[in-house]
Coordinates of C-alpha atoms in Angstrom, one line a residue:
X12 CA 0.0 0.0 0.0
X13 CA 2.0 3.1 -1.5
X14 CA 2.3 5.5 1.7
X15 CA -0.4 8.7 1.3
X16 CA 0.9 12.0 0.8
X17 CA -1.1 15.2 0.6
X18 CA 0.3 17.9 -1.7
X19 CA 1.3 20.7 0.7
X20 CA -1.3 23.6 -0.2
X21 CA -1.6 27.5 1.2
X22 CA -4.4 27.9 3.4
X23 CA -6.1 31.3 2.1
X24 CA -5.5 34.2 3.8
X25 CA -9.0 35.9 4.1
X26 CA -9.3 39.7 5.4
X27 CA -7.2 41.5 7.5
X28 CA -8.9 41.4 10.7
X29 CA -8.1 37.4 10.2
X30 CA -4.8 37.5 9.5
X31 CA -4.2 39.7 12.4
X32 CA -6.0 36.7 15.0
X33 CA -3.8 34.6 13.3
X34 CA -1.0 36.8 13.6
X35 CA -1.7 36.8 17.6
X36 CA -1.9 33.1 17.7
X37 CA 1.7 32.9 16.4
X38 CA 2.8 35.2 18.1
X39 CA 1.5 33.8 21.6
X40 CA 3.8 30.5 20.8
X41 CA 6.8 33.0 20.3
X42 CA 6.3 34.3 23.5
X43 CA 6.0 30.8 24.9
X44 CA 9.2 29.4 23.1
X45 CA 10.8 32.9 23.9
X46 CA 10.0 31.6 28.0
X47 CA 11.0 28.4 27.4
X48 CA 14.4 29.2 26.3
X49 CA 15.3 32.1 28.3
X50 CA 16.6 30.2 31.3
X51 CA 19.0 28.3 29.0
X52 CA 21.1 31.3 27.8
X53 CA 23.4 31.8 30.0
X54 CA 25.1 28.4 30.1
X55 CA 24.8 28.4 26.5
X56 CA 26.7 31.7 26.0
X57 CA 28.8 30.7 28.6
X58 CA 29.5 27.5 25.8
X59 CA 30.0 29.5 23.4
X60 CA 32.6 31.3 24.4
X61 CA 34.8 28.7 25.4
X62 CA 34.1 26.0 22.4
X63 CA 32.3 27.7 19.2
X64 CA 33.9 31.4 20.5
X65 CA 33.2 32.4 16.5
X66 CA 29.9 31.1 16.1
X67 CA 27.1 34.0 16.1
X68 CA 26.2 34.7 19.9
X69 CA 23.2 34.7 21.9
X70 CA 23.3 37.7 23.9
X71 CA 24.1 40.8 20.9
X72 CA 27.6 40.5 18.8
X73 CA 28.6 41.7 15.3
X74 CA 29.8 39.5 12.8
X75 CA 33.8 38.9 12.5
X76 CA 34.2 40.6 15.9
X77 CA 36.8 38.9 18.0
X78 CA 35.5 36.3 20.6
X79 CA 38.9 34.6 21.6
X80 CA 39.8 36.8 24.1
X81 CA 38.5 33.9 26.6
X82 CA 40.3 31.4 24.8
X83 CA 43.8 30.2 26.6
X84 CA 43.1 26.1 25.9
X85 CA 42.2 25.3 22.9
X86 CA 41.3 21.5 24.1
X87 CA 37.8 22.0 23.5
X88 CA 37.6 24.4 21.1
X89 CA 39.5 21.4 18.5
X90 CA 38.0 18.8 20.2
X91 CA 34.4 19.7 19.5
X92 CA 34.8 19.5 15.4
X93 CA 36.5 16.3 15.8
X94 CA 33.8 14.7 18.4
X95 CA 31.5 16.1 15.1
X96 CA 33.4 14.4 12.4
X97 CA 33.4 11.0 14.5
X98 CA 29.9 11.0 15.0
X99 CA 29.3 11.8 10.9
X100 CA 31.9 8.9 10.2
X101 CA 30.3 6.5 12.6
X102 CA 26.5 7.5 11.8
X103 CA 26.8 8.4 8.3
X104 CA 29.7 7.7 6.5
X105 CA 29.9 8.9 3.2
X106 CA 30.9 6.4 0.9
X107 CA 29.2 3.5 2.8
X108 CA 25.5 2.6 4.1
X109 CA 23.9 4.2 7.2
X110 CA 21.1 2.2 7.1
X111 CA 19.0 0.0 5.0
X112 CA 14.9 -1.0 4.8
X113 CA 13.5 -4.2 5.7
X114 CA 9.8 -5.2 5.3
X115 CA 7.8 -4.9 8.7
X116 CA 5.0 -7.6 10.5
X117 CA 1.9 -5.7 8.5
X118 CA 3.8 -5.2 5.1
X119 CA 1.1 -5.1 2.8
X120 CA 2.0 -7.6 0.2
X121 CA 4.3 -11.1 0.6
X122 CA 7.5 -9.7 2.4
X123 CA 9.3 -13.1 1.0
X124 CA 8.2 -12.8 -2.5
X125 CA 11.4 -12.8 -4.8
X126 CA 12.9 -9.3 -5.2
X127 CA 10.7 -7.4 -2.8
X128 CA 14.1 -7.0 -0.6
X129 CA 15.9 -5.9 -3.6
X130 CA 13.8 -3.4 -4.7
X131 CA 13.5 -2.2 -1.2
X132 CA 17.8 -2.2 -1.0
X133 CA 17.6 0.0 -4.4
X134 CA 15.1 2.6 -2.6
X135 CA 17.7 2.8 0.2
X136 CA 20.7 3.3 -2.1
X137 CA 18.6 6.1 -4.1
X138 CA 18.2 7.5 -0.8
X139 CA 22.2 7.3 0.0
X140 CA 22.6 8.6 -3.5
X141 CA 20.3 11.8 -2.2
X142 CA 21.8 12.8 0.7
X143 CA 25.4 12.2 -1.0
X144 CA 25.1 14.3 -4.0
X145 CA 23.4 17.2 -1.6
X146 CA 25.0 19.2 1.1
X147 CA 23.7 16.7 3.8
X148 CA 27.5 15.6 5.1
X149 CA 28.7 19.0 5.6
X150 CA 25.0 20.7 7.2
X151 CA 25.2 17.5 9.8
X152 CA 29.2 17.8 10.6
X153 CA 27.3 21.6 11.6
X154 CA 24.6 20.0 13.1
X155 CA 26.4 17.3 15.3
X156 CA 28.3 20.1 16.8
X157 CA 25.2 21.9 18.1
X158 CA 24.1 18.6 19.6
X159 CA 27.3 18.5 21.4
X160 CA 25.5 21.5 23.2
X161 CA 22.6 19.4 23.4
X162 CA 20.3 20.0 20.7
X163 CA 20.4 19.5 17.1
X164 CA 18.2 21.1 14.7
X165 CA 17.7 20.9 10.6
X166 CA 15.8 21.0 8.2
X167 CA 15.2 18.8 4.8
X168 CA 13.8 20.4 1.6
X169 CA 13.6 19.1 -2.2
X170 CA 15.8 20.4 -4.6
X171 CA 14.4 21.5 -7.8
X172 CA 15.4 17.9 -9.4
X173 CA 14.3 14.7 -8.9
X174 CA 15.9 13.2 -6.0
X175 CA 17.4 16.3 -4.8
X176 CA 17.2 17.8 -1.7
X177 CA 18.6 21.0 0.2
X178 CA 19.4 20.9 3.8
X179 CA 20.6 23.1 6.3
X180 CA 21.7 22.9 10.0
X181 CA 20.4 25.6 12.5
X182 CA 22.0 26.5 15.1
X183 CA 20.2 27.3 18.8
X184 CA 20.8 31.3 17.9
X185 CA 18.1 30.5 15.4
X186 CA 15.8 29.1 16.1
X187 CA 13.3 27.9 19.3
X188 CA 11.2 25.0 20.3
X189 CA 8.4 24.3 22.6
X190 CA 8.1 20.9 24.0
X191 CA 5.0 18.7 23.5
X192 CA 3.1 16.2 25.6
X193 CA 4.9 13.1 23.6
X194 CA 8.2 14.5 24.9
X195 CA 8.7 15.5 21.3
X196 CA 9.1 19.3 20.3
X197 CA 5.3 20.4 19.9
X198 CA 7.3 23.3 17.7
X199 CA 9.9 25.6 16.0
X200 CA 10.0 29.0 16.2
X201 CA 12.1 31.0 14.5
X202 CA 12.8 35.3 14.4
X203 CA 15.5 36.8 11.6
X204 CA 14.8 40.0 9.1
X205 CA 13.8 39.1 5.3
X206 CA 13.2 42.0 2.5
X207 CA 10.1 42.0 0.4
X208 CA 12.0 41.0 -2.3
X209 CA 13.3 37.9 -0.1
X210 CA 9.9 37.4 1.2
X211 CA 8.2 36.9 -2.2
X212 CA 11.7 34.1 -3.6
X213 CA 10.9 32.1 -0.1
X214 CA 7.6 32.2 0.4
X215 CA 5.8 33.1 -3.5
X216 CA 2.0 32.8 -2.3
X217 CA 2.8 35.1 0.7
X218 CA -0.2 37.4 0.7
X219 CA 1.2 40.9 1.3
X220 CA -1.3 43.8 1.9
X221 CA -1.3 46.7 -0.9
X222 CA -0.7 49.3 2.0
X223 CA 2.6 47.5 3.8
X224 CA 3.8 47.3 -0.2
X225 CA 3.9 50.7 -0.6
X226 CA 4.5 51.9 3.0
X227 CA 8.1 49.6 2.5
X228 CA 10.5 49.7 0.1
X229 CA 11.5 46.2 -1.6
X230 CA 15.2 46.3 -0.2
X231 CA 13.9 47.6 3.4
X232 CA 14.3 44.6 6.3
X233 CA 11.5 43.0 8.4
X234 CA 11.1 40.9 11.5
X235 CA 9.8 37.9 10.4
X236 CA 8.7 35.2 13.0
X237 CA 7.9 31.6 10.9
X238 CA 6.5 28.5 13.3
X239 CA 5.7 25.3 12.5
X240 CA 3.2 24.0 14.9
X241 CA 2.5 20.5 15.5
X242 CA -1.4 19.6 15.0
X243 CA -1.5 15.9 14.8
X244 CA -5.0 14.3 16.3
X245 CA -5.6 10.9 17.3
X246 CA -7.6 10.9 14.0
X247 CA -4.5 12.4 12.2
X248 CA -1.1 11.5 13.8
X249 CA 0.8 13.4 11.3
X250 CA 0.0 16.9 10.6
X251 CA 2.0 20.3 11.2
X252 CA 1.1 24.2 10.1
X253 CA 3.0 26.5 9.5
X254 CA 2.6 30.7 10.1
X255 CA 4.6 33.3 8.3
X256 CA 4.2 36.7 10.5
X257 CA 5.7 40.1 9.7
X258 CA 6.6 41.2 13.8
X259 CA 6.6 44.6 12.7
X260 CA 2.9 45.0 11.3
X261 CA 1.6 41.8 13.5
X262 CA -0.6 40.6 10.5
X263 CA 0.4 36.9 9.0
X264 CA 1.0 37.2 5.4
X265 CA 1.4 33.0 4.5
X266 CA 0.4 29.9 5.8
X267 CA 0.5 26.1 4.8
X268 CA 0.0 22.7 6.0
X269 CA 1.7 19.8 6.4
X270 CA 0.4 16.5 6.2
X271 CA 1.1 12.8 6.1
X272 CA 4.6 10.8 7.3
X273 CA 7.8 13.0 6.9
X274 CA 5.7 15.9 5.9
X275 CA 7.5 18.0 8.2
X276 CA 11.3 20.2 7.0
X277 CA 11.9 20.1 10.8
X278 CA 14.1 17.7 12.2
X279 CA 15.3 17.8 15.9
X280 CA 17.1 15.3 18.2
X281 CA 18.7 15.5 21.9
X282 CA 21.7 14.2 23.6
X283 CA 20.0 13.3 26.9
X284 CA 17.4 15.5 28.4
X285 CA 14.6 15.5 30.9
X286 CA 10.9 14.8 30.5
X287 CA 9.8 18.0 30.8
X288 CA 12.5 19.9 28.8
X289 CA 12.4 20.8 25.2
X290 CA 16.1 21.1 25.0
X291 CA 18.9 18.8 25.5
X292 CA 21.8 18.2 27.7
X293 CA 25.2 17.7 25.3
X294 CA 28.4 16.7 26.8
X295 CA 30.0 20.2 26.2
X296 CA 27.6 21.9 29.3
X297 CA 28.7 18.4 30.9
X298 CA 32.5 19.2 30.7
X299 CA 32.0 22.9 30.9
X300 CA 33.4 23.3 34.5
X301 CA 36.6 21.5 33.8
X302 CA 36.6 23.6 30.4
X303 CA 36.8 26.9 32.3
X304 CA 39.1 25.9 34.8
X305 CA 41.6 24.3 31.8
X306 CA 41.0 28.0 30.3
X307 CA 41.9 29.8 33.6
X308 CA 45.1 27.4 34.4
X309 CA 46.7 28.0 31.5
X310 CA 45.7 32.2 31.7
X311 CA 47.3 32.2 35.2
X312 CA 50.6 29.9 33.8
X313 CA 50.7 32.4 31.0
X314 CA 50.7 35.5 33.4
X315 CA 53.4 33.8 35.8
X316 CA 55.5 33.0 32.9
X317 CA 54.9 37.0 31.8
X318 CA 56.1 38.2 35.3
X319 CA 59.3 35.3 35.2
X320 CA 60.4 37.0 32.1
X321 CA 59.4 40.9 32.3
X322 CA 60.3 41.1 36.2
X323 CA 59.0 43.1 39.1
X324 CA 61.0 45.6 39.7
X325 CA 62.0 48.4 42.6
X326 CA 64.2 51.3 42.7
X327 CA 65.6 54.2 44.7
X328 CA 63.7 57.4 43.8
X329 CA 66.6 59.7 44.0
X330 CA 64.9 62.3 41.2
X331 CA 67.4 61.0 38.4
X332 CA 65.8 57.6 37.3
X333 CA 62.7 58.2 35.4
X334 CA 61.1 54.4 34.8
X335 CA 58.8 55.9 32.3
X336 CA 61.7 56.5 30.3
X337 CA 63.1 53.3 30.3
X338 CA 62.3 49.5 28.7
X339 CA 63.9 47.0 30.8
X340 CA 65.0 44.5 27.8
X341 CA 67.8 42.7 26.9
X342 CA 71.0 44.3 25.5
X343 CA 69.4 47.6 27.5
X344 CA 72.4 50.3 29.9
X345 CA 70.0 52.0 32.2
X346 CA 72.1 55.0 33.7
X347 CA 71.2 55.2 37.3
X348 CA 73.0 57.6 39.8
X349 CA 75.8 56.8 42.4
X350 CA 74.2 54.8 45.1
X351 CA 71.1 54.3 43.9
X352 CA 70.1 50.3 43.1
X353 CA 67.3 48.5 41.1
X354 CA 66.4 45.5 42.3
X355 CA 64.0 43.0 41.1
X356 CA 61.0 41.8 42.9
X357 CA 60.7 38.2 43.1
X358 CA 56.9 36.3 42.5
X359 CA 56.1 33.9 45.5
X360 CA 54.0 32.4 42.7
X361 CA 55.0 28.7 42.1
X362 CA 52.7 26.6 39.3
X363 CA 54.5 23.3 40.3
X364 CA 52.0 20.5 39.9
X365 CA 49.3 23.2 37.5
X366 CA 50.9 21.0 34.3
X367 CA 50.2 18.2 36.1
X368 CA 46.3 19.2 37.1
X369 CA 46.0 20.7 33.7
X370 CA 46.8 17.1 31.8
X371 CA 44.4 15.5 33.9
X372 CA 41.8 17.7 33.0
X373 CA 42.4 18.1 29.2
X374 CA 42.1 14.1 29.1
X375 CA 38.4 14.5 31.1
X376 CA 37.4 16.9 28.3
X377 CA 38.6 14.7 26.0
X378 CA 37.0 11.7 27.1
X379 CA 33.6 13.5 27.6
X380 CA 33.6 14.1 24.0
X381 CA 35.3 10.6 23.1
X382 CA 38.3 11.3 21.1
X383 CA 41.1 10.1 23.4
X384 CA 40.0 6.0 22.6
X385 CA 42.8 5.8 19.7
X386 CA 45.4 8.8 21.4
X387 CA 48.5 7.5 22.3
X388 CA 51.3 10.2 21.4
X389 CA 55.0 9.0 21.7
X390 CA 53.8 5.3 22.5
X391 CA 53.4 2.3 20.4
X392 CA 50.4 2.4 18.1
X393 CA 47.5 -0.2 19.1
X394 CA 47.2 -3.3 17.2
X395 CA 43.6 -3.7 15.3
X396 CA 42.0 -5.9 18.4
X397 CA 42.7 -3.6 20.4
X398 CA 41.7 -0.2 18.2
X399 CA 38.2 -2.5 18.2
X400 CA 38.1 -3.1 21.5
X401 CA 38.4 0.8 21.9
X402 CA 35.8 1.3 19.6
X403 CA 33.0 -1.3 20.7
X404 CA 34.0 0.1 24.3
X405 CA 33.1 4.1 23.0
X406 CA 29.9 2.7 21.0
X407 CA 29.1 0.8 24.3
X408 CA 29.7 4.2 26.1
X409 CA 27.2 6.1 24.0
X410 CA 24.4 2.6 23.7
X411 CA 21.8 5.2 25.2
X412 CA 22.3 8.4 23.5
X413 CA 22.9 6.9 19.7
X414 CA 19.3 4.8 20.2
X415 CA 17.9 8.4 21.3
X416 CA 19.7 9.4 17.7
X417 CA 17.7 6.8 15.7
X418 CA 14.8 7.1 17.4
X419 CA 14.8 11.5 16.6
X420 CA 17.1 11.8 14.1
X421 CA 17.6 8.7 11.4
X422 CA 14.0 7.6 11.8
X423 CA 12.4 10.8 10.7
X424 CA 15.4 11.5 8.1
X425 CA 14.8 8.5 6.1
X426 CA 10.7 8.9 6.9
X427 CA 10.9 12.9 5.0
X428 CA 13.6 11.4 2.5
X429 CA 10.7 8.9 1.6
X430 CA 8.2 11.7 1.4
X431 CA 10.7 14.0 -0.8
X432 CA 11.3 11.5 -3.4
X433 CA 7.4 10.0 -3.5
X434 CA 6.4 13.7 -4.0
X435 CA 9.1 13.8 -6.5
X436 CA 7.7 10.9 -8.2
X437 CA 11.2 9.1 -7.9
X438 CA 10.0 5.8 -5.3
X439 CA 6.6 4.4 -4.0
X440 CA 7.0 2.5 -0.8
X441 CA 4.7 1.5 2.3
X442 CA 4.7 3.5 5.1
X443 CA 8.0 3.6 7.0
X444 CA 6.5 3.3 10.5
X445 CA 8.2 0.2 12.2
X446 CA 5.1 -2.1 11.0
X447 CA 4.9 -1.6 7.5
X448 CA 8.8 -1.1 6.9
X449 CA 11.1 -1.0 9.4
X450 CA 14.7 0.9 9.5
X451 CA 17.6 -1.3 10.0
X452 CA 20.7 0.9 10.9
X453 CA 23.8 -0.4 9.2
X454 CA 26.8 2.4 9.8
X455 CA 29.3 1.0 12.0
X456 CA 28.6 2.9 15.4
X457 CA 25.1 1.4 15.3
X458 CA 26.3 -1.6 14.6
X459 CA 27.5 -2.5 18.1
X460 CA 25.3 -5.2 18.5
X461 CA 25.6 -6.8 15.3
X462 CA 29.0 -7.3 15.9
X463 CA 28.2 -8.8 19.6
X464 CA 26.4 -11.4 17.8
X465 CA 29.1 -12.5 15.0
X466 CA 31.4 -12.7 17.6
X467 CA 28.9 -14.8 20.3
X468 CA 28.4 -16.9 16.9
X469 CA 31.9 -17.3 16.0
X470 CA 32.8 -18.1 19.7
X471 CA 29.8 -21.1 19.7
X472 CA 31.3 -22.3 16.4
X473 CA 35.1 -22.4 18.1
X474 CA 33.1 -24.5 21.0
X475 CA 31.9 -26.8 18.8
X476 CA 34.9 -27.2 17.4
X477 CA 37.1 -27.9 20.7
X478 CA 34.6 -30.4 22.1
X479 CA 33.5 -32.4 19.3
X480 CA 35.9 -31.7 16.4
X481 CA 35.4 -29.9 12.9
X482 CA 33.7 -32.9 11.1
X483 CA 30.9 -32.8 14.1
X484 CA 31.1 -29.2 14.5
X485 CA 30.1 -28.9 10.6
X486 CA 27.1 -31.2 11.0
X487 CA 25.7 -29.5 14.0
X488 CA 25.1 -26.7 12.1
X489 CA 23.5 -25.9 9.2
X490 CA 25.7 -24.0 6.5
X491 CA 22.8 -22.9 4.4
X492 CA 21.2 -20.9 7.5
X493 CA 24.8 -20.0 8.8
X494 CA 26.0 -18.7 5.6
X495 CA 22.5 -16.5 5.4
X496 CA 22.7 -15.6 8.9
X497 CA 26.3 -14.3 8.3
X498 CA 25.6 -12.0 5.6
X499 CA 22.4 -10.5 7.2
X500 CA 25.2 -9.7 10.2
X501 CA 27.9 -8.2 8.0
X502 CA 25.1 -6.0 6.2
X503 CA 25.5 -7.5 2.2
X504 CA 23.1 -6.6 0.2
X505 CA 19.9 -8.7 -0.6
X506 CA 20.5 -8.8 -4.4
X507 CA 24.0 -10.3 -3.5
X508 CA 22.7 -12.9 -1.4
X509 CA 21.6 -16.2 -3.3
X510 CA 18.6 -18.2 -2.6
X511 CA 18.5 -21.0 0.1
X512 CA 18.4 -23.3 -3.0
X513 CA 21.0 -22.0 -4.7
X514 CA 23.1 -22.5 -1.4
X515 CA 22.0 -25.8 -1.3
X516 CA 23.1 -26.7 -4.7
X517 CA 26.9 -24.9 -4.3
X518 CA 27.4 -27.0 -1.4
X519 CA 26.3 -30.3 -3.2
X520 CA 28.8 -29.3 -5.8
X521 CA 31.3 -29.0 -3.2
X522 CA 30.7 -32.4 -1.5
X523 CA 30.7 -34.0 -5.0
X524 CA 34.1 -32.4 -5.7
X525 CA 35.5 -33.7 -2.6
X526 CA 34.1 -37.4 -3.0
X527 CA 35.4 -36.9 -6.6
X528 CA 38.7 -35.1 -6.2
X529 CA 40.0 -36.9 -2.7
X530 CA 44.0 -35.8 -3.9
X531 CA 43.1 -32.3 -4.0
X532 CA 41.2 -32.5 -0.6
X533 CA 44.4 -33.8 1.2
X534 CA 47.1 -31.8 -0.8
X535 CA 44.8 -29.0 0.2
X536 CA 45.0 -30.1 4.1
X537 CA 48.3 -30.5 4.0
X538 CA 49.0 -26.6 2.4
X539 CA 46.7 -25.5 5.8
X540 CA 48.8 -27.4 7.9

């Protein structure tokens, strides 16, 4: 059963008395989200100006202003893009598969019918080939970096082709959410300035009163205050609207709705957070304290080192030295009268063991954003079990926040990539809902527990082998389910998978081999051994 899309449509605007309720409505949720994230700013600015000190700020700022005056460590201000770029490479990798489709309990139709898991593992490669050839790796590097904050935020649009699509990361400056009764954001909020002549390229249907036209010129700015309210029913689970306002006139001027599975641009997922909260808790505000203290160990190391090498210094005021005059310097004669002395002022300041504290530290920040598993500077490089070991132990680490990330993130992704490309006329698939189809994550930090279960297989298979030998080992297990099993656990794709018949017969040509060819079995053992 193809999934049911309604064609997004602009509600009409009617007179202006309203557009001007409507206007109020919107505005009301502004003020709400405005409430909801006010306590947050602090702590946030506070995170931005020891990790992202050049992003755009909360609390006022200009563009390229200088921001690094805090900045004495710059632990977590590298540390942050490369906890980003670790996340991208173990969620999404770019040349590989992040996840594939597999058919669900109440797929409408035979799920075992021959081909229906090929065609589904072409859909999923169209959809890799989507996000590839758009700007989806670098927005969600950009995005991953906000949701070490906490909160990550984008949105998906098509592109003007067939399979295209446009996304864009936005960052918590931008944009504001309310929190629903599903503990899901209810909605998104967002306040920047747009001219007329931007207002009628994003939004061409906007319906803009004759009087603001000519009471504006096309190049003048406006507040503009767009949200995306969520209006799902239990009669219709899936269903958003969205208000375009101008702040300045308080009069909406576009509206639209949203309807069906992936219908909505809006994509938002948390690191950990509370029930109650619409924002999340990102291991940045975790390691803040020890990211402010590296900051001001290093500022007070810096200013000991400045007094060790410029000197405190006294002198006689006998009306003859003028220490305006001089700069104390190397290769510098200061004249000085007869009898009078300069001495220097020695610091009681001693930063013994601050290297030592500061180390510590830097590896706690590190760890809290887990890029110190492979680090090992001026010692022998691990060997691959134990780089895996590190890995499985860091995707072990994160078990809870990476299923919050396919629950919020991956899930809907794939779910408004499916509704892009079925607008677009490009696929036509059942409802990607867990029942119909279900999403199978394949990129490799999600792949924790696949990997527990080759490895519990392979164990049982060693077992097998040390108690009853390899003749008995073979026969208590059948290589026709083993050999399907296996592939489903190293992810190959359907189409490259034969039949259970076909396995059958390879393995029958094998046996006859052997009982023909019993010379080329034994020279063969005796190459192994």
């Amino acid at each position: 059963m193809p999934q049911r899309v309604e064609a997004i449509k602009g509600a009409p605007q009617g007179d202006t008395a309203s557009a001007k309720a409507a206007a109020k409505a919107t505005l009301d949720v502004l003020k709400r989200a405005k409430k909801q994230r006010q306590p947050w700013l602090q702590i946030w600015s506070e995170a931005y100006d020891y990790v992202l000190p050049m992003r755009e700020r909360f609390l006022g700022g200009t563009p390229g202003e200088r921001r690094t005056n805090l900045i004495f460590d710059e632990t977590a201000v590298v540390g942050l893009p490369r906890f980003a770029s670790r996340l991208v490479a173990g969620t999404f990798p770019e040349h590989a598969r992040a996840f594939s489709l597999r058919p669900g309990k109440f797929f409408p139709g035979n799920p075992n019918a021959r081909g229906v898991q090929k065609d589904l593992d072409e859909i999923a490669e169209l959809m890799h080939e989507s996000m590839r050839t758009s700007n989806f790796s670098a927005e969600l590097h950009e995005a991953y970096q906000d949701l070490g904050l906490g909160t990550l935020n984008m949105t998906i649009d098509p592109g003007p082709f067939t399979g295209d699509i446009v996304t864009a990361a936005v960052p918590l400056t931008h944009v504001m959410l309310l929190n629903g009764h599903d503990d899901r954001p209810a909605a998104w909020v967002t306040e920047s300035k747009h001219t007329l002549r931007a207002i009628d390229k994003l939004w061409p249907r906007a319906n803009i009163p004759v009087a603001i036209r000519r009471k504006f010129q096309d190049d003048t700015e406006l507040s503009v205050v767009t949200a995306t309210v969520d209006r799902s029913t239990p009669s219709e689970l899936f269903a958003w609207d969205l208000s375009v306002v101008l702040l300045t006139e308080e009069i909406e001027i576009f509206k639209e709705e949203y309807r069906g599975i992936g219908a909505n641009r809006w994509l938002t997922s948390r690191w950990s957070k509370q029930a109650s909260e619409a924002y999340g808790r990102g291991p940045v505000l975790l390691a803040l304290p020890a990211i402010k203290t590296c900051n001001l160990v290093v500022e007070l190391i810096l200013e000991n080192a400045q007094m060790a090498i410029g000197g405190i210094w006294t002198y006689d005021d006998d009306g003859v030295f003028n220490p305006d005059n001089i700069v104390i310097e190397p290769g510098v004669f200061v004249p000085r009268a007869a009898g009078s002395n300069i001495d220097q002022l020695l610091s009681g300041a001693r930063f013994d063991v601050a290297q030592l504290v500061l180390e510590e530290m830097r590896k706690n920040i590190r760890k809290a954003l887990f890029i110190d598993e492979l680090e090992r500077e001026g010692k022998t490089p691990p060997s691959a079990f134990e780089a895996a070991e590190l890995r499985a132990d860091a995707a072990m680490n994160m078990g809870s926040v990476t299923s919050r990330q396919v629950k919020e993130f991956h899930i809907p992704l794939v779910q408004r990539l499916a509704h892009i490309l079925t607008k677009q006329g490009a696929i036509e698939i059942p409802r990607i809902d867990g029942k119909q189809l279900t999403l199978v994550p394949e990129a490799p930090l999600l792949r924790a527990q696949k990997h527990q279960d080759l490895a519990d297989f392979l164990g049982y298979q060693g077992d097998l082998r040390g108690i009853f030998g390899d003749q008995a080992a073979m026969a208590l297990t059948d290589p026709v389910e083993a050999a399907i099993y296996l592939a489903g656990l190293r992810g190959v794709p359907a189409r490259l998978i034969p039949t259970k018949a076909k396995v059958e017969a390879t393995l029958d040509k094998a046996r006859q081999f052997v009982e023909q060819n019993p010379e080329a079995t034994e020279a063969l053992s005796n190459v192994r051994s």
